[in-house]
XYZ file of C-alpha atoms in Angstrom:
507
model
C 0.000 0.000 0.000
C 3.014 2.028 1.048
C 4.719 1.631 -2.411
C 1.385 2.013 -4.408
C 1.083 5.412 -2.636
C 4.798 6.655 -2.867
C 4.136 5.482 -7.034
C 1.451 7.445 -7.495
C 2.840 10.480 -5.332
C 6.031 10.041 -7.647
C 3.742 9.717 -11.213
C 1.392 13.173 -9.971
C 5.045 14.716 -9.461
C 6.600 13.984 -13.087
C 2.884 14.871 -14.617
C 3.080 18.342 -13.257
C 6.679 18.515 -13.917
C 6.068 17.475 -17.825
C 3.061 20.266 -18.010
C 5.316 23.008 -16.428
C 8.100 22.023 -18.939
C 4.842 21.776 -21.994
C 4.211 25.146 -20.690
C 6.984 27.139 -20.740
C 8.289 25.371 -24.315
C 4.934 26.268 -25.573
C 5.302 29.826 -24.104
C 8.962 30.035 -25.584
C 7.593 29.050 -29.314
C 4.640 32.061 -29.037
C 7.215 34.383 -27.798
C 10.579 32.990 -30.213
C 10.210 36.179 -32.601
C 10.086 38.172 -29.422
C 12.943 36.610 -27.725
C 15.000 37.012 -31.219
C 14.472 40.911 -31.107
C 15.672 41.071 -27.779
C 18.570 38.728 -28.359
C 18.924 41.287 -32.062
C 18.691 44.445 -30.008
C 20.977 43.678 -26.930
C 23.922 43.066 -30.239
C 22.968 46.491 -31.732
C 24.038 49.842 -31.167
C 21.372 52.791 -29.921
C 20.988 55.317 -27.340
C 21.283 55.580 -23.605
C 18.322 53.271 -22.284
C 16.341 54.451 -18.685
C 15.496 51.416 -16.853
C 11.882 50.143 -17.880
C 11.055 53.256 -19.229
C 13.805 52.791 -22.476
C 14.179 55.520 -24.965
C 10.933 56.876 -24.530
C 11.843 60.358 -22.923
C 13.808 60.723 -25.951
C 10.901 62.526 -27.737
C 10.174 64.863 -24.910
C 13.870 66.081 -25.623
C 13.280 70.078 -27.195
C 15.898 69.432 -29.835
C 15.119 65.701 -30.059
C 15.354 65.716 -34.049
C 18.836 68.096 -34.388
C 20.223 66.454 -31.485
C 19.140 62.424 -31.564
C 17.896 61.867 -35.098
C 20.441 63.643 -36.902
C 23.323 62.360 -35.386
C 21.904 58.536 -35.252
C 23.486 57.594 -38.369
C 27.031 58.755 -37.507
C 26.981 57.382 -33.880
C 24.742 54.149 -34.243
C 25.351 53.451 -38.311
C 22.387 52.351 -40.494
C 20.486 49.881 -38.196
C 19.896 51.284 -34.337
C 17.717 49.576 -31.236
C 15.536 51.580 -29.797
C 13.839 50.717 -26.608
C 9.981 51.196 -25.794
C 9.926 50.007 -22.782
C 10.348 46.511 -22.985
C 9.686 46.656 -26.791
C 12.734 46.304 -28.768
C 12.434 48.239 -32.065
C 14.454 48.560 -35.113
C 15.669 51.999 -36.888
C 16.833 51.202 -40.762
C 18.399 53.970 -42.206
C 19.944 52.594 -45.714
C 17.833 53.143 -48.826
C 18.838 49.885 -49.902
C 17.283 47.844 -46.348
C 13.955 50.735 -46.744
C 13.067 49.258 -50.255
C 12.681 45.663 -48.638
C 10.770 46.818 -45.732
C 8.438 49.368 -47.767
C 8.505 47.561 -51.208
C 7.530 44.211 -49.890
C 3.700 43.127 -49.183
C 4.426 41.310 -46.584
C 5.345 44.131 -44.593
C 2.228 46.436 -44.854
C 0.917 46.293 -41.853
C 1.598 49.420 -38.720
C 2.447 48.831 -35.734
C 0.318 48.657 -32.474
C 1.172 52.813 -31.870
C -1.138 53.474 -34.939
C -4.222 51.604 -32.411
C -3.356 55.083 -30.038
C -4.358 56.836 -33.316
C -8.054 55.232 -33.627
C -10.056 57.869 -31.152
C -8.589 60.779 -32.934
C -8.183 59.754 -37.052
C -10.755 56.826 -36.841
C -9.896 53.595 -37.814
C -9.253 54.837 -41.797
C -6.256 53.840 -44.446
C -3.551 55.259 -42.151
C -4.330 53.424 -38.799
C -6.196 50.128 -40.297
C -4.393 46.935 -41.254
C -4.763 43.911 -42.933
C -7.581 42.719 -45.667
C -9.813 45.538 -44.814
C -6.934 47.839 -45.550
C -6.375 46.758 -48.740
C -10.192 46.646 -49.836
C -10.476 50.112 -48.657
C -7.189 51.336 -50.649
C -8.408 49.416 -53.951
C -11.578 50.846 -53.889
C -10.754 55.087 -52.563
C -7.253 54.665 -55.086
C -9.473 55.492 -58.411
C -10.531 58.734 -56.758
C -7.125 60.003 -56.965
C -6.576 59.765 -60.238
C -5.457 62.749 -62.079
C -8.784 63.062 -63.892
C -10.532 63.403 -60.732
C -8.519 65.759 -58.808
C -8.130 68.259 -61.806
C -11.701 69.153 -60.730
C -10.006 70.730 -57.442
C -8.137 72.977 -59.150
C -10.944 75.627 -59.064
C -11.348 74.624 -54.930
C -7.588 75.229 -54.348
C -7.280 78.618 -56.434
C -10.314 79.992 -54.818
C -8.848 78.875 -51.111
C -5.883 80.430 -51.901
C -7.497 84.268 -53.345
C -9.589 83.638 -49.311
C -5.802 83.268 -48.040
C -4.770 86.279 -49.840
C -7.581 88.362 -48.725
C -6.575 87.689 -45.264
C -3.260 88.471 -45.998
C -3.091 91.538 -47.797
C -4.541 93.842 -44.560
C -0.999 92.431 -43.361
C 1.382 93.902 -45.885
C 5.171 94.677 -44.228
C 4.192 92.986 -40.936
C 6.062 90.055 -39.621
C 3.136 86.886 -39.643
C 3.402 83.378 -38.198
C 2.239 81.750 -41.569
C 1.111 78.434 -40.460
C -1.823 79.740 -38.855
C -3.294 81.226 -42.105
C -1.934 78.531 -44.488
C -3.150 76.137 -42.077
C -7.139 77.725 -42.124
C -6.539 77.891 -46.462
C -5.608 74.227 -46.467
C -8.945 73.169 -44.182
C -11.017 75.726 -45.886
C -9.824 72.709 -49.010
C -10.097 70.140 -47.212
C -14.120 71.270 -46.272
C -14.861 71.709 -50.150
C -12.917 69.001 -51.473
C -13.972 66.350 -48.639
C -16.915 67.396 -47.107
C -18.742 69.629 -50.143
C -18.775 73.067 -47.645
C -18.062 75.402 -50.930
C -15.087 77.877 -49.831
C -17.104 80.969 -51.580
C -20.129 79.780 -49.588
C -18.572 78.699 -46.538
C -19.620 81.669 -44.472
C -23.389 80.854 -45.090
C -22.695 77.638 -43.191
C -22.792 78.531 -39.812
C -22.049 74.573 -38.337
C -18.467 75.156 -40.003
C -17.416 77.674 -37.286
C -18.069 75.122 -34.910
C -16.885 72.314 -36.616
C -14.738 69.704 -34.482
C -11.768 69.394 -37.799
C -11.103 72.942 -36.311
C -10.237 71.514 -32.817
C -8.465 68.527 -31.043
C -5.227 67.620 -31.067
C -3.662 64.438 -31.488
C -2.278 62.749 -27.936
C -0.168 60.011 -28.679
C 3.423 62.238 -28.193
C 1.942 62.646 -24.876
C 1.774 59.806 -24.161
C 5.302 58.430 -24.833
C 5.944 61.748 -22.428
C 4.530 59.422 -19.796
C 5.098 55.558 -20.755
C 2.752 54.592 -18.794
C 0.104 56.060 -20.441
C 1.191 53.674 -23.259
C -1.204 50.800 -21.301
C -4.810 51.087 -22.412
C -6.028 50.031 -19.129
C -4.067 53.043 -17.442
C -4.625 55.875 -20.338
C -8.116 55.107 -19.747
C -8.540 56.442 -16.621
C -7.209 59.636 -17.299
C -8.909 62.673 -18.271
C -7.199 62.642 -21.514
C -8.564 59.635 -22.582
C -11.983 61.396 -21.813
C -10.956 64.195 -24.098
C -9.957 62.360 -26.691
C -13.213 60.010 -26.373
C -15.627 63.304 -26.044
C -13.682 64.731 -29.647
C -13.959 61.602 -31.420
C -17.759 61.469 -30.455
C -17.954 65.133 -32.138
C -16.122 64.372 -35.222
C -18.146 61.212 -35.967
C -21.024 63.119 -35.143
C -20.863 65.920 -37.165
C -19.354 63.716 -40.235
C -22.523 61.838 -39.941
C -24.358 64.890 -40.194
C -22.967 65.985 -43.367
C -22.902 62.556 -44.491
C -27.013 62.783 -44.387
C -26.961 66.330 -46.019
C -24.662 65.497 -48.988
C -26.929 62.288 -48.998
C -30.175 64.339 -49.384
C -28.588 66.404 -51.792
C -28.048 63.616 -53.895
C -31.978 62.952 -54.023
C -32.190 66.575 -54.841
C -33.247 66.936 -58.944
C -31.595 70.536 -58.667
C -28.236 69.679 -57.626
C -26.664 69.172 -61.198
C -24.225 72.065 -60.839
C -22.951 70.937 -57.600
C -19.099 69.480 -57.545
C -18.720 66.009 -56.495
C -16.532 65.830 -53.331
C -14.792 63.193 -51.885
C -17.517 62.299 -49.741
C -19.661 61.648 -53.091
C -17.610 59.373 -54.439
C -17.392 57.311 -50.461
C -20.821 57.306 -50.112
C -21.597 56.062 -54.112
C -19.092 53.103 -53.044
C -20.971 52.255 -49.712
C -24.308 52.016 -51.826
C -22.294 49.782 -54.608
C -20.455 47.845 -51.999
C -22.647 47.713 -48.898
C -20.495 44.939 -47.320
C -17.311 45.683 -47.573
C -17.650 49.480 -47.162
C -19.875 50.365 -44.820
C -21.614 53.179 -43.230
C -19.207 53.365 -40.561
C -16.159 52.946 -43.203
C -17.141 56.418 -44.859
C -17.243 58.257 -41.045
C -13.959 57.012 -41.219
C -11.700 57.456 -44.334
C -13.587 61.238 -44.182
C -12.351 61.734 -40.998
C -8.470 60.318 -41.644
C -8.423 62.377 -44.940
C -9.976 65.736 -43.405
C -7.336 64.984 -39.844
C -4.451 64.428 -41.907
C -4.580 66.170 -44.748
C -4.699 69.468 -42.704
C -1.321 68.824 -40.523
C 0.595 67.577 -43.227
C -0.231 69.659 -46.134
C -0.132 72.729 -43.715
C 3.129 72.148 -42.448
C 4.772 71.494 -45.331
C 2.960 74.810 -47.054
C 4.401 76.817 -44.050
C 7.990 75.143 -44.402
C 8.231 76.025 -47.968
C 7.462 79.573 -47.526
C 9.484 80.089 -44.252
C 12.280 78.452 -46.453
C 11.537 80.847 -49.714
C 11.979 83.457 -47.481
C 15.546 82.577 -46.080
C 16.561 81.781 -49.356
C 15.845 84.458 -51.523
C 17.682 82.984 -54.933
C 15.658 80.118 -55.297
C 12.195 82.147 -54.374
C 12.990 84.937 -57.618
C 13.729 81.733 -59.870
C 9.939 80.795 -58.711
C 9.147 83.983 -59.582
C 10.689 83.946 -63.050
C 8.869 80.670 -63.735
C 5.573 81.997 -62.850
C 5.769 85.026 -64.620
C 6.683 82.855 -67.772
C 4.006 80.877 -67.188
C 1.269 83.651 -66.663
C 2.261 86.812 -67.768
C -0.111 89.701 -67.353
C -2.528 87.075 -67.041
C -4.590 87.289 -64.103
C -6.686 84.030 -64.262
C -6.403 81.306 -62.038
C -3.952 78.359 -62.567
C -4.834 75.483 -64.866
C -3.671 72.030 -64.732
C -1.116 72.766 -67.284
C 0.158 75.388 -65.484
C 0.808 73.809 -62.673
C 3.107 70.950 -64.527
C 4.561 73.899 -65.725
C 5.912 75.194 -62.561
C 8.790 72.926 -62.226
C 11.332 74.811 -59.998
C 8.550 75.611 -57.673
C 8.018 71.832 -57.247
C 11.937 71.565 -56.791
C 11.194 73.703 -53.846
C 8.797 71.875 -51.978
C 10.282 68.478 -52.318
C 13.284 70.270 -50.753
C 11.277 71.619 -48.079
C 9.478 67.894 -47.810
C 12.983 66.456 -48.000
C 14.141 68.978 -44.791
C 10.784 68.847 -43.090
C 8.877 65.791 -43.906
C 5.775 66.125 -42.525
C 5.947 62.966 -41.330
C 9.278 62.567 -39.645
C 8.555 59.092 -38.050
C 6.999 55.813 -39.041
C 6.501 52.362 -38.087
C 6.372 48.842 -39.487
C 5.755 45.578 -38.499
C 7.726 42.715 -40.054
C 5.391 39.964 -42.009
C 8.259 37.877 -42.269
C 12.069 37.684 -41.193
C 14.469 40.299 -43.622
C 17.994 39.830 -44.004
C 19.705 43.061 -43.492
C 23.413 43.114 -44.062
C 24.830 40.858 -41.013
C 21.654 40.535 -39.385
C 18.238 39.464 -39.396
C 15.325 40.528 -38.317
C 12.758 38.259 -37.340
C 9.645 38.173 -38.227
C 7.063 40.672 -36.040
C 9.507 42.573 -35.715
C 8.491 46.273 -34.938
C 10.557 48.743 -37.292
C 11.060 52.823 -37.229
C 11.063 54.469 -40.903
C 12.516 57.601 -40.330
C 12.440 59.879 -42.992
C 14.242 63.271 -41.238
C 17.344 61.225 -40.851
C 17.476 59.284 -44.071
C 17.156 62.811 -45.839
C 20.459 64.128 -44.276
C 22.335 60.902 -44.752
C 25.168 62.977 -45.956
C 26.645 60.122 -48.866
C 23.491 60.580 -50.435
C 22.718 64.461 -50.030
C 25.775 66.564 -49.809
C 25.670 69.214 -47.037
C 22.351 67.881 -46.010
C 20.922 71.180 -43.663
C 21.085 73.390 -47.020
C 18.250 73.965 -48.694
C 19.290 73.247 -52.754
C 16.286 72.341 -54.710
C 18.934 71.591 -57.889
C 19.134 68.577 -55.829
C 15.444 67.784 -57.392
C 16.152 68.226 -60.848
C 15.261 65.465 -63.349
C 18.669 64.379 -64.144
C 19.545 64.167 -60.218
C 16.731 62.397 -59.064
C 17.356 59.851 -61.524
C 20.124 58.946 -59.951
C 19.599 58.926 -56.401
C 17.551 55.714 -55.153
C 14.380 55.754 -54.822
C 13.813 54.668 -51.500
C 16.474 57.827 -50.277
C 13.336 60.091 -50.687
C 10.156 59.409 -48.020
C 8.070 62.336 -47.303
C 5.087 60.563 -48.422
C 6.142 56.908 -47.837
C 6.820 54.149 -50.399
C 5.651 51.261 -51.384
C 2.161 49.923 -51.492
C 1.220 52.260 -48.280
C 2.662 55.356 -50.028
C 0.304 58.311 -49.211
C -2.896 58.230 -51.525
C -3.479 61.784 -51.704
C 0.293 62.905 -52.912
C -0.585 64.054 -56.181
C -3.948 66.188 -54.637
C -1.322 67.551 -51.705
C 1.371 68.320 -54.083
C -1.377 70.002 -56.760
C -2.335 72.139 -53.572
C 0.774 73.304 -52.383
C 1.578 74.220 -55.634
C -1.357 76.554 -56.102
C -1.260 77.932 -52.719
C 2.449 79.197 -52.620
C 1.982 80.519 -56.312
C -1.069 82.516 -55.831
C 0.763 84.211 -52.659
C 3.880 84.646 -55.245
C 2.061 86.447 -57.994
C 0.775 88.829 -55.493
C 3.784 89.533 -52.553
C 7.638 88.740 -51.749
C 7.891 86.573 -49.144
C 10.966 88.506 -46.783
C 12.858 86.503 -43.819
C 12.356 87.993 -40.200
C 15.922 88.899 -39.232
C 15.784 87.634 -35.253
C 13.147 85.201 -36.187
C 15.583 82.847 -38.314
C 16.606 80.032 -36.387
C 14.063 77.168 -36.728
C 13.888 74.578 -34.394
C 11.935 71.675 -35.335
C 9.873 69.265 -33.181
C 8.183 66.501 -33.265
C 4.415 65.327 -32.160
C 3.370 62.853 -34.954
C 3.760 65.664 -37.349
C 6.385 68.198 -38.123
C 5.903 71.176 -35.949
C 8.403 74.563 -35.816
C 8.687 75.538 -32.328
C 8.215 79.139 -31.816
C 6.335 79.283 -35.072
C 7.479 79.743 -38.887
C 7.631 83.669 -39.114
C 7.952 85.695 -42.870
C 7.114 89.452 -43.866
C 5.198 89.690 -47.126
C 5.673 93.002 -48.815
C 3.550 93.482 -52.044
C 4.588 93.631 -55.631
C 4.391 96.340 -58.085
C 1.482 95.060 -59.780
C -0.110 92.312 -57.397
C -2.449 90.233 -58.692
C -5.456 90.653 -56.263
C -8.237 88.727 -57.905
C -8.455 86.225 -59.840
C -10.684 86.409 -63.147
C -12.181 84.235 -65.188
């Protein structure tokens, strides 16, 4: 009996030891990628680490960019660890490892930091992943065709003579631009997206209260304080609230104009009314009820109206601010535009605007300088051989396009602004992957062509009318970082008019 019982005492003990050994192998297969990026990052170079917290305070640095992305490349070389808290991530650098990470399909999907994104841009091209992802980009890509968005020229010439009309009371005084490029490039964004016509937008009195002209974006703030990273903590915070309380306006008031642009449609008399964005969403919920829904068009309009207005704004404002310190390159803009117009006061066509090729020299410049988008983020489908090492799959990766810009064997005396560098025989020879502002790849930004277009017309139609002058103790830019590309202080110029502005368009 003895024996029996000392057996079975001895058989219970080797059962639970071979479940607690099942266990932990089968814990060590789920986490093997895991383990491999730690084992990956603790062999790679990268910056001081805090204990738990990792590299996160990094970003609340003031001169984080100039003073930690610039120099990565020289101290760290062309593949850096970075720590998020216990989240090893992966900095590539090199052109030549960006094309396999951007180029590939397996490698399309964000990481989890885009999920922070959801309560502010929706859950839209930019934050969503997977199948639905690539549904939603095959079916929105035809409305960014070049045949479509010529029908914005008339939207983006009559936002920018509303820009110039607040302007011109401000002739020889020093401006922060942003702020008034910044309400020309929403009062686009409302036409183009929404159908709230810029010459008619004052007889829409919901626009003044419109949420796109509030918020702000948290998720900096949150690396500020890690912990914040943990859903289960952020929510208990009164900026979680915030950000709840905004996304319940914006979805709110999208729906709201979803139903009037919806009505419209049932309207005989509507004929003469441009098609916006919205349109052409809700015509492809009606066609394809299943796979874009309702709920789908609240949320691409939201992620185009969010996004379009940082990005395109900032890099408006950068291009100015940078016409204005360099004041060569702004009278060869001039040149071209007087070549292209004359004494011709009517608004810019389609041709005109491929036309003004030094002006588009300029803003890639800018773009490649101040990408609006300093900082993104992949996760690995599969593992990628990079040089010596390999990354394994799930790995989380950091695109980063302010420091692959100023990789100085591929842009000579990268801080200089040289459009040159974007002429047609140059660019031909640099690689393609060494210019990002708008990502590559089959994520590349879908509305490049409509932001480029835009910026264009904008920073022409101020051209033809004033000379964009530096502010002498208001020179020294410092840029920082909070998802997008922000000047700290502000991006200050002094327009002085021309001889013979042009101060109205006509037809």
């Amino acid at each position: 009996m003895l024996v029996r019982k000392v057996f079975e005492n001895a058989f219970q003990s080797e059962l639970w030891g071979f479940a607690a050994v099942s266990l932990l192998v089968f814990i060590v297969y789920m986490l093997r990628n895991y383990l491999k990026s730690i084992i990956l990052a603790l062999k790679l170079p990268g910056p001081p680490v805090v204990p738990l917290l990792g590299n996160c305070l990094l970003i609340k640095e003031k001169d984080f960019l100039r003073n930690t992305v610039n120099t990565a490349f020289g101290l760290y070389g062309s593949l850096i660890r970075v720590w998020v808290l216990f989240f090893p991530f992966f900095l590539v650098l090199q052109p030549d490892d960006l094309q396999l990470i951007l180029a590939s399909k397996k490698h399309t999907n964000k990481t989890f930091f885009y999920r922070f994104m959801h309560n502010f841009l929706g859950n839209g091209l930019i934050t969503r992943n997977g199948e639905q992802w690539h549904t939603h980009r095959r079916l929105i890509q035809p409305t960014f065709h070049l045949s479509f968005l010529e029908r914005f020229i008339s939207t983006f010439a009559d936002a920018s003579q509303s820009l110039f009309e607040s302007l011109d009371p401000l002739d020889n005084q020093e401006i922060n631009v942003t702020k008034y490029v910044n309400n020309c490039v929403l009062d686009i964004l409302n036409e183009a997206v929404l159908g709230i016509p810029v010459k008619k937008k004052k007889y829409y009195t919901d626009m003044e209260k419109s949420p796109f002209r509030q918020g702000k974006l948290i998720v900096s703030q949150r690396f500020f304080k890690p912990w914040l990273l943990f859903n289960g903590i952020y929510r208990l915070t009164k900026l979680s609230s915030e950000e709840l309380a905004q996304n319940r306006r914006l979805n709110e008031f999208t729906r709201k104009i979803i139903k009037q642009r919806r009505d419209l449609k049932g309207n005989n008399n509507n004929d003469n009314e441009m098609k916006c964005l919205l349109d052409y969403m809700i015509e492809l919920s009606d066609n394809n009820p299943r796979e874009f829904t309702e709920e789908d068009i609240v949320n691409e309009a939201c992620t185009f109206m969010l996004a379009g207005q940082d990005s395109v704004g900032a890099a408006t404002a950068f291009t100015l601010y940078l016409l204005a310190q360099n004041d060569d390159c702004q009278k060869k803009c001039w040149s071209e535009i007087e070549h292209i117009f004359g004494n011709d006061q009517r608004p810019p066509t389609m041709q005109d605007l491929r036309e003004m090729r030094y002006l588009e020299m300029c803003i890639k410049e800018s773009l490649r300088l101040y990408p609006s988008v300093p900082l993104l983020a992949r996760q690995l489908g599969e593992e990628v051989r990079l040089s010596k090492y390999t990354l394994p799959a799930g790995s989380n990766v950091f695109i980063c396009p302010y420091a692959t810009h100023r990789l100085p064997h591929i842009y000579p005396n990268p801080e200089n602004f040289i459009p040159e560098r974007f002429a047609s025989e140059h660019s031909e020879e640099r690689h393609p992957y060494a210019y990002l502002p708008f990502s590559a790849g089959p994520r590349y930004c879908i509305g490049n062509r409509f932001a480029l277009m835009e910026m264009k017309t904008i920073i022409s139609r101020l051209l033809r009318s004033f000379e964009i002058l530096k502010v002498e103790n208001k020179s020294d830019l410092t840029a920082i970082y909070r998802v997008t590309l922000r000047a700290s202080g502000g991006l200050w110029v002094r327009l002085r008019s021309r001889e013979s502005k042009l101060m109205v368009y006509s037809s």
